[in-house]
Coordinates of C-alpha atoms in Angstrom, one line a residue:
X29 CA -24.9 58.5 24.2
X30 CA -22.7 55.5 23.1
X31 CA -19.6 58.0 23.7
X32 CA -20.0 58.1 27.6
X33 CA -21.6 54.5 28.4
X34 CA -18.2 53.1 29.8
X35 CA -19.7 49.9 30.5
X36 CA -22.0 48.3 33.2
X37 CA -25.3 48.3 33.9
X38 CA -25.9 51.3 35.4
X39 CA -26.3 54.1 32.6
X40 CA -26.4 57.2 35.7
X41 CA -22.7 58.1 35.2
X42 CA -23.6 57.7 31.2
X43 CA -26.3 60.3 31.7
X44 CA -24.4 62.6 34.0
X45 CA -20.6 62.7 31.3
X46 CA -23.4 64.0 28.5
X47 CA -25.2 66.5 30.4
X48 CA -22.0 67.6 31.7
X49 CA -20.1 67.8 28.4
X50 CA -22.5 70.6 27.6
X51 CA -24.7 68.5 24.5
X52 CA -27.8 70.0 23.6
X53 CA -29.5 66.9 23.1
X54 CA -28.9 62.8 24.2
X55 CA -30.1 60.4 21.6
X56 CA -31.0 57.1 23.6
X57 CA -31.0 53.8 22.0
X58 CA -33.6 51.3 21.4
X59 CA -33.8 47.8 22.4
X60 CA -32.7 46.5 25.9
X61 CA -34.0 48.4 28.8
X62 CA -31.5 51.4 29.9
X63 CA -31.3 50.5 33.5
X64 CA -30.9 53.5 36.4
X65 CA -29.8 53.0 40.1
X66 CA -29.6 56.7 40.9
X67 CA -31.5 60.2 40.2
X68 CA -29.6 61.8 37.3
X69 CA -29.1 65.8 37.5
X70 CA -30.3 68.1 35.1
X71 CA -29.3 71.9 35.2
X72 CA -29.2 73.1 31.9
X73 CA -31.1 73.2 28.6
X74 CA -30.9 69.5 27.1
X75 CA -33.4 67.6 24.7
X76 CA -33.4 63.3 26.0
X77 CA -34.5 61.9 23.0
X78 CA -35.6 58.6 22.8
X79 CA -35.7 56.5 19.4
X80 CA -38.0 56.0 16.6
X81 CA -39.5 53.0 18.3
X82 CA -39.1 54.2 21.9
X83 CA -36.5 54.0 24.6
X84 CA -36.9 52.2 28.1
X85 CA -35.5 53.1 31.4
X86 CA -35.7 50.5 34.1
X87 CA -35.6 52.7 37.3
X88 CA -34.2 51.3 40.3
X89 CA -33.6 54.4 42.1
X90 CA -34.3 55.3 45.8
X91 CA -34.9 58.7 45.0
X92 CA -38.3 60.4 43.9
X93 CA -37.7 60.8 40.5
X94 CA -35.3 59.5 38.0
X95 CA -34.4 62.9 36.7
X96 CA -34.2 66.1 38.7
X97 CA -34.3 69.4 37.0
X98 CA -33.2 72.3 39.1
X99 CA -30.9 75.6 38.8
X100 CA -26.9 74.9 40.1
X101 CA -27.4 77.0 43.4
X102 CA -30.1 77.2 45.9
X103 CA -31.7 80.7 44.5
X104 CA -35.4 80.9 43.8
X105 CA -34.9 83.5 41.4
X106 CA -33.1 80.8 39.1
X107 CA -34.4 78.9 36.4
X108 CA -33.7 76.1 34.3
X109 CA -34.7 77.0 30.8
X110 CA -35.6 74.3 27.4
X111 CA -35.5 71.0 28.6
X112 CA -37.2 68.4 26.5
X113 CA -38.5 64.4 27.2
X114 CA -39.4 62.4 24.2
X115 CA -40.4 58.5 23.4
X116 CA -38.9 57.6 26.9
X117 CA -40.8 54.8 28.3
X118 CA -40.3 54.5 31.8
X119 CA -41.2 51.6 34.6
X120 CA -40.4 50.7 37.9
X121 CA -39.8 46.6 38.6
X122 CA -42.8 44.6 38.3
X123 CA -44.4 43.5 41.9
X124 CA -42.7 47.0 43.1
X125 CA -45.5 49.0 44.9
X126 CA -45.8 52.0 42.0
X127 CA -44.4 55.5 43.7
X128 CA -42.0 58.3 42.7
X129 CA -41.9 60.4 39.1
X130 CA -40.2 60.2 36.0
X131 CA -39.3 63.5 36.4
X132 CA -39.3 66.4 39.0
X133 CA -39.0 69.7 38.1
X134 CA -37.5 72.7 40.4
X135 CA -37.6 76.0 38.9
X136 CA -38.3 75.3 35.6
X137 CA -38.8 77.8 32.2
X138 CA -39.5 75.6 29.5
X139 CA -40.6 71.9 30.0
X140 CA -42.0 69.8 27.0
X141 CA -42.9 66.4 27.6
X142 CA -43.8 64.4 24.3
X143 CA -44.8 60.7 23.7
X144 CA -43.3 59.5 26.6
X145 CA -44.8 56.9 29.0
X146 CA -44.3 55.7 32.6
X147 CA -45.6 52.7 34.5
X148 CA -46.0 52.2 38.4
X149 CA -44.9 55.6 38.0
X150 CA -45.8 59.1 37.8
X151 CA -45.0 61.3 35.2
X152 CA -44.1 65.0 35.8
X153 CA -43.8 67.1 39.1
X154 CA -43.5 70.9 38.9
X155 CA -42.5 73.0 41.4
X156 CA -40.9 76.3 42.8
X157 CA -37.7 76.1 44.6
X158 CA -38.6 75.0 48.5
X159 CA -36.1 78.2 50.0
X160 CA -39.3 79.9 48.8
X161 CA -42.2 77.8 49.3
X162 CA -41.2 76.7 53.4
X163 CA -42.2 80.5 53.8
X164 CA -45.7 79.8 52.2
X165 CA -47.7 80.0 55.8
X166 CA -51.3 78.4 55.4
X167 CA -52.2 80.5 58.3
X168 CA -51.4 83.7 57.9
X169 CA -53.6 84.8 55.1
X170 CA -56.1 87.4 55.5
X171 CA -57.4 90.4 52.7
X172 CA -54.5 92.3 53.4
X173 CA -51.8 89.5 53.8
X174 CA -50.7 87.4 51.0
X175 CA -49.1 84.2 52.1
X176 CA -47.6 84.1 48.7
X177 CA -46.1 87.8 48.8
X178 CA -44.9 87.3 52.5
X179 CA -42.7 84.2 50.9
X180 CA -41.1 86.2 48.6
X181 CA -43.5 86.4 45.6
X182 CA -44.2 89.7 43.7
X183 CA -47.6 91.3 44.5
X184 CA -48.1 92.6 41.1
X185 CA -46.9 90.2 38.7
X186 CA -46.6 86.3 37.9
X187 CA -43.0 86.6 36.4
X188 CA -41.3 84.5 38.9
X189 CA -43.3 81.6 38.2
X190 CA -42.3 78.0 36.4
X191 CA -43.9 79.0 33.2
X192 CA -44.1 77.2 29.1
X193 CA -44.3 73.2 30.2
X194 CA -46.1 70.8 27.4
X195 CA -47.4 67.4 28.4
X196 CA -48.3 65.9 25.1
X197 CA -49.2 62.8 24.2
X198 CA -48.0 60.9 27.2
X199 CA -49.6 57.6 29.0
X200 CA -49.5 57.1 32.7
X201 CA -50.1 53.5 34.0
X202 CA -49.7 53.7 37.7
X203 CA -51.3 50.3 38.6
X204 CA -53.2 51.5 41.9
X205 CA -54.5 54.5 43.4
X206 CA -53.2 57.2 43.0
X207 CA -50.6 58.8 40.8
X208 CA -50.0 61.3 38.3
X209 CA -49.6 63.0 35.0
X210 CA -48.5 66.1 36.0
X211 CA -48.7 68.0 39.6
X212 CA -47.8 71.8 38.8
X213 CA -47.0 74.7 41.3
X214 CA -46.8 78.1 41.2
X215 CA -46.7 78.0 37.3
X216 CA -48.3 79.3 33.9
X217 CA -48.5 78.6 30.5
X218 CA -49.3 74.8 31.3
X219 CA -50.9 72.4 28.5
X220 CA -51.1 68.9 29.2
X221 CA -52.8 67.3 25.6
X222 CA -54.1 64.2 24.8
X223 CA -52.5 62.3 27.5
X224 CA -54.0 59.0 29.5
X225 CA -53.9 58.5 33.2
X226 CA -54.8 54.9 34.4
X227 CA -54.5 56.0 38.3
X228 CA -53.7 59.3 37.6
X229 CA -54.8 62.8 37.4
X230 CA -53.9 66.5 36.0
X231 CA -53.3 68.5 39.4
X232 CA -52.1 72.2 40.3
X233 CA -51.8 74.9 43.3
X234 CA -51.3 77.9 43.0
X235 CA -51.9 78.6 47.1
X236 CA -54.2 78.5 49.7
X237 CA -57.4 78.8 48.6
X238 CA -59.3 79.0 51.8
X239 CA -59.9 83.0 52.6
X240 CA -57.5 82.7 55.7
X241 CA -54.5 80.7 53.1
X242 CA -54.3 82.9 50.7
X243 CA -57.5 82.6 48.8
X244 CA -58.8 85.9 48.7
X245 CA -60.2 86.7 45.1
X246 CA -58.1 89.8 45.5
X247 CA -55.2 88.3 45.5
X248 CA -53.1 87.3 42.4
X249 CA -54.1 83.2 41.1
X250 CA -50.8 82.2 40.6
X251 CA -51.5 79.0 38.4
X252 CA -52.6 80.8 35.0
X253 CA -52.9 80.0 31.5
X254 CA -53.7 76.7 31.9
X255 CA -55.0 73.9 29.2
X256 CA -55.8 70.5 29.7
X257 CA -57.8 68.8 26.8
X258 CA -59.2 65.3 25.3
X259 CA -57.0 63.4 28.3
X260 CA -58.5 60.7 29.4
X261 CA -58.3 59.8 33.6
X262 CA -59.3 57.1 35.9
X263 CA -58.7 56.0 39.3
X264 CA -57.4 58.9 41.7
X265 CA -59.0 61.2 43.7
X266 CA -60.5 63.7 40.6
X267 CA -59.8 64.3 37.6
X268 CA -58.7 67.9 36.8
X269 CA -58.5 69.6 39.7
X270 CA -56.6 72.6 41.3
X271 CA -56.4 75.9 43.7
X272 CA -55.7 79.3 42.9
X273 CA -55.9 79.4 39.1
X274 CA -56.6 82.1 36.5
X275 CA -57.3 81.7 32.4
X276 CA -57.9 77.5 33.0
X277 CA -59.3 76.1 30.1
X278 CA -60.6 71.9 30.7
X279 CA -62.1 70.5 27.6
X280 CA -63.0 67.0 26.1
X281 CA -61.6 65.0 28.8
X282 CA -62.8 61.4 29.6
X283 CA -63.0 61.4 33.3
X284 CA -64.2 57.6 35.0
X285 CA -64.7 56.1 38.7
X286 CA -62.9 59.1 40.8
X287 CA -63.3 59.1 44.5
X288 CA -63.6 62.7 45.0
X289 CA -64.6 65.1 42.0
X290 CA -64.5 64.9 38.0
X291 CA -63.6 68.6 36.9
X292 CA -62.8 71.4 39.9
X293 CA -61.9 74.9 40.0
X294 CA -60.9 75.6 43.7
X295 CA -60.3 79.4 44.5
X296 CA -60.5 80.1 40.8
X297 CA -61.5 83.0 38.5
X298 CA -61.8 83.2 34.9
X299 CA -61.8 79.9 34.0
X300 CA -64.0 77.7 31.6
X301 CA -64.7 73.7 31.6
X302 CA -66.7 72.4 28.3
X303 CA -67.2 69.1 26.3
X304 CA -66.0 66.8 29.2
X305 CA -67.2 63.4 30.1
X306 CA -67.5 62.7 33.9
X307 CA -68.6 59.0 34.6
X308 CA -69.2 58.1 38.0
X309 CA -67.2 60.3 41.0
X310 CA -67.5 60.1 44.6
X311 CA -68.9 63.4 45.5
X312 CA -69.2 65.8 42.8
X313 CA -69.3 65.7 38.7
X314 CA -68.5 69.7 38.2
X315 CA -68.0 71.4 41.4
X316 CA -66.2 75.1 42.2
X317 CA -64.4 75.5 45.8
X318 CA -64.1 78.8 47.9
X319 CA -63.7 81.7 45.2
X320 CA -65.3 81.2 42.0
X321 CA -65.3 84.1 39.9
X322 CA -66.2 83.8 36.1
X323 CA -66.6 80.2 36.5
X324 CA -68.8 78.9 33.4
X325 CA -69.9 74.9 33.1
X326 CA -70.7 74.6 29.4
X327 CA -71.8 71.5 27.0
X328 CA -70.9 68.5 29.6
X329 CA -71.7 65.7 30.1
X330 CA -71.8 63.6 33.5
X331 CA -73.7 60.5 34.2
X332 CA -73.8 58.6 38.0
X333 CA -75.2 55.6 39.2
X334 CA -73.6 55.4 42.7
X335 CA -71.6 53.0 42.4
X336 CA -68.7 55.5 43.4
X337 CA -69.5 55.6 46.9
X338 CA -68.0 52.4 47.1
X339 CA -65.1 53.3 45.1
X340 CA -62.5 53.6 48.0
X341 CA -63.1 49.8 48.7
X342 CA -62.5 48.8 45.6
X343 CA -58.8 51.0 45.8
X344 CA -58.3 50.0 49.2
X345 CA -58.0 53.7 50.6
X346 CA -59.8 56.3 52.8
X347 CA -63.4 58.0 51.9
X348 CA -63.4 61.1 50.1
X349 CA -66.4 63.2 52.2
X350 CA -69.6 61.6 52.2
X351 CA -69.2 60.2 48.1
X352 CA -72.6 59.2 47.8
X353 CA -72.3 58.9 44.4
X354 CA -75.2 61.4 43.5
X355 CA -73.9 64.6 42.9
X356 CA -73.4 66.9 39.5
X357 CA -73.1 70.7 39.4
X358 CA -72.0 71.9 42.7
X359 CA -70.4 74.8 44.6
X360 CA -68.5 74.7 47.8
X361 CA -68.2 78.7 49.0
X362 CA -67.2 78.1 52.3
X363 CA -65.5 81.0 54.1
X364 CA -66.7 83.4 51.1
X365 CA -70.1 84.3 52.0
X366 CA -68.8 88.2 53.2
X367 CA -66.9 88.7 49.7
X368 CA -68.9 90.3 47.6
X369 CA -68.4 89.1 43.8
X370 CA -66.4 86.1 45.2
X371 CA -68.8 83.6 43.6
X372 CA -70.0 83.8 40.3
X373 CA -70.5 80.2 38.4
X374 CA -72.4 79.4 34.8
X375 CA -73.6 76.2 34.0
X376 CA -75.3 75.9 30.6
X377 CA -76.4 73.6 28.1
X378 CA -74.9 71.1 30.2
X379 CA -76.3 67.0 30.1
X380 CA -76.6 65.1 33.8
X381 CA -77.9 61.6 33.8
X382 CA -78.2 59.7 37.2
X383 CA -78.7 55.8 35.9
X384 CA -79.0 54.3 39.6
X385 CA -82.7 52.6 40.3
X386 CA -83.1 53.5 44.0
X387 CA -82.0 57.3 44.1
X388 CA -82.4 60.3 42.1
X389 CA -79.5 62.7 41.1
X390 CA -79.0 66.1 43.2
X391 CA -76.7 69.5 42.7
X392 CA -75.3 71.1 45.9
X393 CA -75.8 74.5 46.5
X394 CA -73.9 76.9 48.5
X395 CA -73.3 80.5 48.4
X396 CA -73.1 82.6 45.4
X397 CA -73.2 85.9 44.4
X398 CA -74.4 85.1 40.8
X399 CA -75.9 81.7 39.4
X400 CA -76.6 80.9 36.4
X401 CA -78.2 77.7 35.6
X402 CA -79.8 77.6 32.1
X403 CA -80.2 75.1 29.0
X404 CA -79.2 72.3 30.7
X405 CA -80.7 68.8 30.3
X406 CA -81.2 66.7 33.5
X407 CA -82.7 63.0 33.7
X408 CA -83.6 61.7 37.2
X409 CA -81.7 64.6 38.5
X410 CA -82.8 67.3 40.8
X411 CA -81.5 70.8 40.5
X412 CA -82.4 72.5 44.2
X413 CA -80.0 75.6 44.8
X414 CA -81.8 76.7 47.9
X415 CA -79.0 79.0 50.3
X416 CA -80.5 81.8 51.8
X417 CA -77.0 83.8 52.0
X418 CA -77.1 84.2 48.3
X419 CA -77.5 87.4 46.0
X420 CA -78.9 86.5 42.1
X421 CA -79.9 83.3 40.3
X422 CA -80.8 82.6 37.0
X423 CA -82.4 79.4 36.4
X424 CA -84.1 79.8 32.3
X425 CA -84.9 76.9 29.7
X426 CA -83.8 73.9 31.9
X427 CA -85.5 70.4 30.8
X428 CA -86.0 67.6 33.8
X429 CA -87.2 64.2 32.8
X430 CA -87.9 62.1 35.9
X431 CA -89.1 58.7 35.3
X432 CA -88.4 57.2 38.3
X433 CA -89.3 58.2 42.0
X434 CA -86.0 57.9 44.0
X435 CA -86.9 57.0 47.9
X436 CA -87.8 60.2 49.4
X437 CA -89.4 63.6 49.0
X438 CA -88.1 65.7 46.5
X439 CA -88.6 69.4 45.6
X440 CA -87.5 69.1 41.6
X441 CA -86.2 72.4 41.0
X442 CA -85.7 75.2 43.4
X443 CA -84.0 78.4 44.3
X444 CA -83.5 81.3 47.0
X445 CA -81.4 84.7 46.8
X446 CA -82.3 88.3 46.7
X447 CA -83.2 88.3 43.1
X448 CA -84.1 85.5 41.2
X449 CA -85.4 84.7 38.2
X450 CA -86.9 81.3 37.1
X451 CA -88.8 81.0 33.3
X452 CA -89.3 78.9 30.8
X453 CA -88.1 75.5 32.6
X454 CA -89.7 72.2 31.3
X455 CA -90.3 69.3 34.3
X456 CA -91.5 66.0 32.7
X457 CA -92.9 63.4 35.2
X458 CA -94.0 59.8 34.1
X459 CA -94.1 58.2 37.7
X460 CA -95.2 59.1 40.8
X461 CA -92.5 60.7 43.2
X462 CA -93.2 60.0 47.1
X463 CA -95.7 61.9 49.0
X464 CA -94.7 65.7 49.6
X465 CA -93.1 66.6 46.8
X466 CA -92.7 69.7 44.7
X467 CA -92.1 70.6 41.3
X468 CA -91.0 73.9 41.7
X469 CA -89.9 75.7 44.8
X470 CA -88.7 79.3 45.7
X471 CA -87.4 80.3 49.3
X472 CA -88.2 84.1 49.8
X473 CA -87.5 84.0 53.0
X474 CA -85.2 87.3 52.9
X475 CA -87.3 90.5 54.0
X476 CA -87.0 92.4 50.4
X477 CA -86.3 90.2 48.3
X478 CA -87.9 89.0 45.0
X479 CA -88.7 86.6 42.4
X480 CA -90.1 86.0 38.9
X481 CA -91.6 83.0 38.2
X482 CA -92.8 82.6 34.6
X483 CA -93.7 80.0 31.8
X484 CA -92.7 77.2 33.0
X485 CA -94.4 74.0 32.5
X486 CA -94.8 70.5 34.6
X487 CA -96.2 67.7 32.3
X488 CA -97.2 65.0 35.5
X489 CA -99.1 63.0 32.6
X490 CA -101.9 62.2 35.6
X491 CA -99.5 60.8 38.4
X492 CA -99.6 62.5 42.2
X493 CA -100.2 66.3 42.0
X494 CA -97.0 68.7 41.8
X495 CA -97.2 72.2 43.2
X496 CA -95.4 75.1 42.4
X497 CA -94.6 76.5 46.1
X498 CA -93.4 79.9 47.5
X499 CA -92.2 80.0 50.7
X500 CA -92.2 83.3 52.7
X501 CA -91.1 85.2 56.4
X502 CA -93.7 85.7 58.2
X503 CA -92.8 89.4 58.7
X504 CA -91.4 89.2 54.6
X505 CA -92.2 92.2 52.5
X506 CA -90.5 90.0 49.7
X507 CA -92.3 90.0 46.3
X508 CA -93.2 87.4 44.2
X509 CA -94.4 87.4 40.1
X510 CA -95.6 84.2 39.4
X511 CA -97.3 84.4 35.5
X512 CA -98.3 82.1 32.8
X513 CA -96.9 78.8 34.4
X514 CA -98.2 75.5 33.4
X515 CA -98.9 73.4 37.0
X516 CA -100.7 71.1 39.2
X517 CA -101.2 74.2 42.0
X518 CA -99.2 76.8 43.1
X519 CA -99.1 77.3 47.0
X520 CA -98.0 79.7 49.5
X521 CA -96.3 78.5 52.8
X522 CA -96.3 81.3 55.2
X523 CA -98.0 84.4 53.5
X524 CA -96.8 86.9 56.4
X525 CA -96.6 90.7 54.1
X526 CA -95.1 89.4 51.6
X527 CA -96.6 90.4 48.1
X528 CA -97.6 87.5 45.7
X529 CA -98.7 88.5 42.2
X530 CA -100.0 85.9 40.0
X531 CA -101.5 85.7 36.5
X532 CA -102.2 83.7 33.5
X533 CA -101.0 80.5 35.2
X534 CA -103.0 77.1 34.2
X535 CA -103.7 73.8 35.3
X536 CA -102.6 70.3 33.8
X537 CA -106.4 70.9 32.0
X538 CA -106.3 74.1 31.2
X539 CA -108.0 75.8 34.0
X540 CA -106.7 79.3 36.0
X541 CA -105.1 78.5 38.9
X542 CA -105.7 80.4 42.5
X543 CA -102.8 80.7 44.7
X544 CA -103.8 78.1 48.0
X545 CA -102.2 77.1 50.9
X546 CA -98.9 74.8 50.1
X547 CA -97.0 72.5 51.9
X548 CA -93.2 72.6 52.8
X549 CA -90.6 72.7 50.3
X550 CA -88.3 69.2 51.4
X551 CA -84.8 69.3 50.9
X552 CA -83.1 66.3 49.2
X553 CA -80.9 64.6 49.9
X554 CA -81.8 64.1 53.6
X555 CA -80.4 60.9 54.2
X556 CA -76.8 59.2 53.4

């Protein structure tokens, strides 16, 4: 690099004489900070290399990003191939509001990012070239129209996408809500590894994911191949998060004190989120948006005390929904109801603590086709996935310790689809919960539809009685199994045809049980 310098403080023309003079890599030297008054231009395979000790760039740019990688012409079929960041430390001037990105990428076929760091800034922005993406119409996606396809993308195959980027290692300091680590678009073969976002998040979209964008589960996920692991985020609106993504794989991340959600698939199939830490989000610790197929939730862990609902405050921004600070599993199906196989979500052997003193904990349902909920430990955390538009649920070997009573009536775990299937769940009670509530609730409200009910148990160690409730149609020919549970009483509210077997089940002192009259299932939460 010392062969172009020519002097001054501004190192841009520096950078521009040894990308031009066709070197396949730029050592940079250590010591004084390399200053920058302009974007420098990158359109061709290069390796920036900082030193042993690290390399500093003082950015003092206008621009968005202090280097821009993208092909010589204006051709979205052109990419820029092998271009690689090391040790470059990178910060805009202190008392500067933090904005912009150490480096934008257009087009891009090869993109490793190592040990480097940036401050008040973002890291990396990918993207495909905008002659294409200004095409991309929001509104003109339907189940035989592909926004993506109608902008120029291939219907039957991802090669026109960025693809082989590597975030390793990196730190992201951007000193107030919210920036980045990476952003990535239209791209696969993405890792981002052991990197730290103070402010700052692992982002992607792949499209539309709302059924009339582009979301359509029939339609090619054009973010694939994704993984993000043991990164460690705080401070933006979620933590991993994206739209439109196929073959994601989120594991060990730290996520903290997020506005919006901790880990989130959004119009995504065949993707997988295990050993994650999600500490205290704004709406929802594990949540799946629009299309969800092959979705599975395994070995988390969340924890909530509400204290994020007052998280925007504290960052001086805008609300995120309702953030009540309550939430855990969740799915968000909305526009998806009439797309059969669109929603199928696992969660299993997952652990959700809610450590607040005047609520309990709650998961969201929406529609599914499938749901599996099995294994999972919850502690003053409700798991009620009552919505009557769904297909199948699973909810097997589940263990709920409650030993405080929130402030209103809860049902503790509860379910409604066609088919359903809950056994062998384990609800421990040491307090008594407010008048009305119910350990364990089914809605077969559906005119055919039906449930097993089987071995679970409610330990209420003597506080206010817990029923097991079934609620039926009136004109239901639903049918119910409900065998060798362990319960205060099991009730029926609104017997109507439907037909109720029920066998073997026994009270808290060992007596058989008879089916009476029960009250109404309440839904929680019902107040903000």
């Amino acid at each position: 690099m010392a062969d172009f310098l020519g002097g001054g403080d501004d190192w841009a023309a520096a950078f521009d004489a040894a990308i031009g003079s066709g070197a396949k890599a730029i050592a940079l030297p250590s010591g004084r900070p390399i200053r920058l008054h302009r974007q420098v231009a990158i359109a061709n395979s290069i390796a920036i290399l900082g030193a042993a000790s690290g390399s500093d760039i003082d950015w003092r740019g206008s621009e968005h990003s202090a280097f821009r990688i993208e092909p010589p012409r204006q051709d979205p079929d052109l990419f820029v191939s092998n271009v690689v960041f090391d040790r470059i430390a990178i910060s805009r001037p202190a008392g500067e509001a933090p904005d912009g990105f150490l480096i934008h990428a257009v087009n891009i076929r090869g993109l490793t990012v190592t040990r480097c760091k940036s401050v008040r800034m973002s890291l990396v922005h990918v993207e495909h070239m905008r002659q294409r993406m200004k095409l991309y119409d929001r509104r003109g996606g339907s189940i035989e129209r592909d926004p993506a396809v109608l902008a120029g993308f291939a219907a039957d195959h991802t090669d026109d996408l960025n693809e082989d980027i590597s975030i390793i290692g990196c730190a992201v300091d951007y000193t107030a809500y919210q920036g980045a680590i990476i952003r990535f678009d239209f791209a696969k073969r993405v890792a981002v590894y052991r990197c730290t976002g103070r402010f700052a998040k692992v982002s992607w979209w792949g499209g539309g994911a709302r059924a009339a964008e582009g979301g359509d589960i029939r339609h090619l996920r054009r973010v694939r191949d994704v993984y993000v692991a043991e990164c460690e985020m705080s401070g933006a609106n979620g933590g991993v998060y994206g739209n439109n993504g196929q073959n994601c794989v989120v594991a060990r991340n730290r996520v903290r004190d997020m506005l919006d959600v901790g880990v989130d698939f959004e119009g995504c199939r065949d993707c997988i989120a295990y050993g994650n830490d999600v500490r205290n989000v704004g709406n929802f610790a594990y949540v799946t948006f629009y299309a969800a197929k092959n979705i599975v939730f395994r070995d988390n862990y969340a924890e909530q005390d509400g204290s994020a609902s007052t998280l925007n405050l504290r960052y001086g921004t805008g609300k995120y929904g309702a953030m009540r600070g309550i939430y855990f599993a969740a799915l968000r199906s909305s526009g998806f109801t009439r797309a059969d196989g669109s929603v199928e979500v696992v969660f299993t052997r997952n652990r959700f603590i809610f450590s607040g003193k005047d609520r309990l904990g709650a998961c969201v349902p929406s529609y599914f086709t499938s749901l599996e909920f099995t294994d999972n430990e919850l502690i003053n955390v409700c798991c009620d996935w009552r919505y009557r538009a769904t297909k199948t649920i699973l909810i097997s070997g589940n263990r709920l310790l409650f030993d405080q009573p929130g402030n209103e009536a809860v049902t503790l775990m509860a379910a409604s689809a066609v088919e359903g299937t809950m056994t062998d769940n384990r609800i421990t009670v040491s307090t008594d919960l407010p008048a009305g509530s119910v350990a364990i609730g089914y809605d077969l409200t559906s005119r055919t539809g039906q449930c097993r009910i089987e071995g679970n148990r409610v330990d209420n160690r003597g506080h206010a009685p817990l029923p097991l409730t079934v609620q039926t149609g009136k004109a239901s020919l639903a049918k119910a199994q409900i065998t060798n549970n362990t319960v205060d009483a099991i009730g029926n509210d609104g017997v109507g045809q439907s037909l109720l077997r029920q066998s073997g089940n026994r009270g808290p002192n060992g007596r058989g049980l008879h089916m009476g009259q029960g009250a109404a299932m309440p839904r929680y939460p019902t107040k903000p």
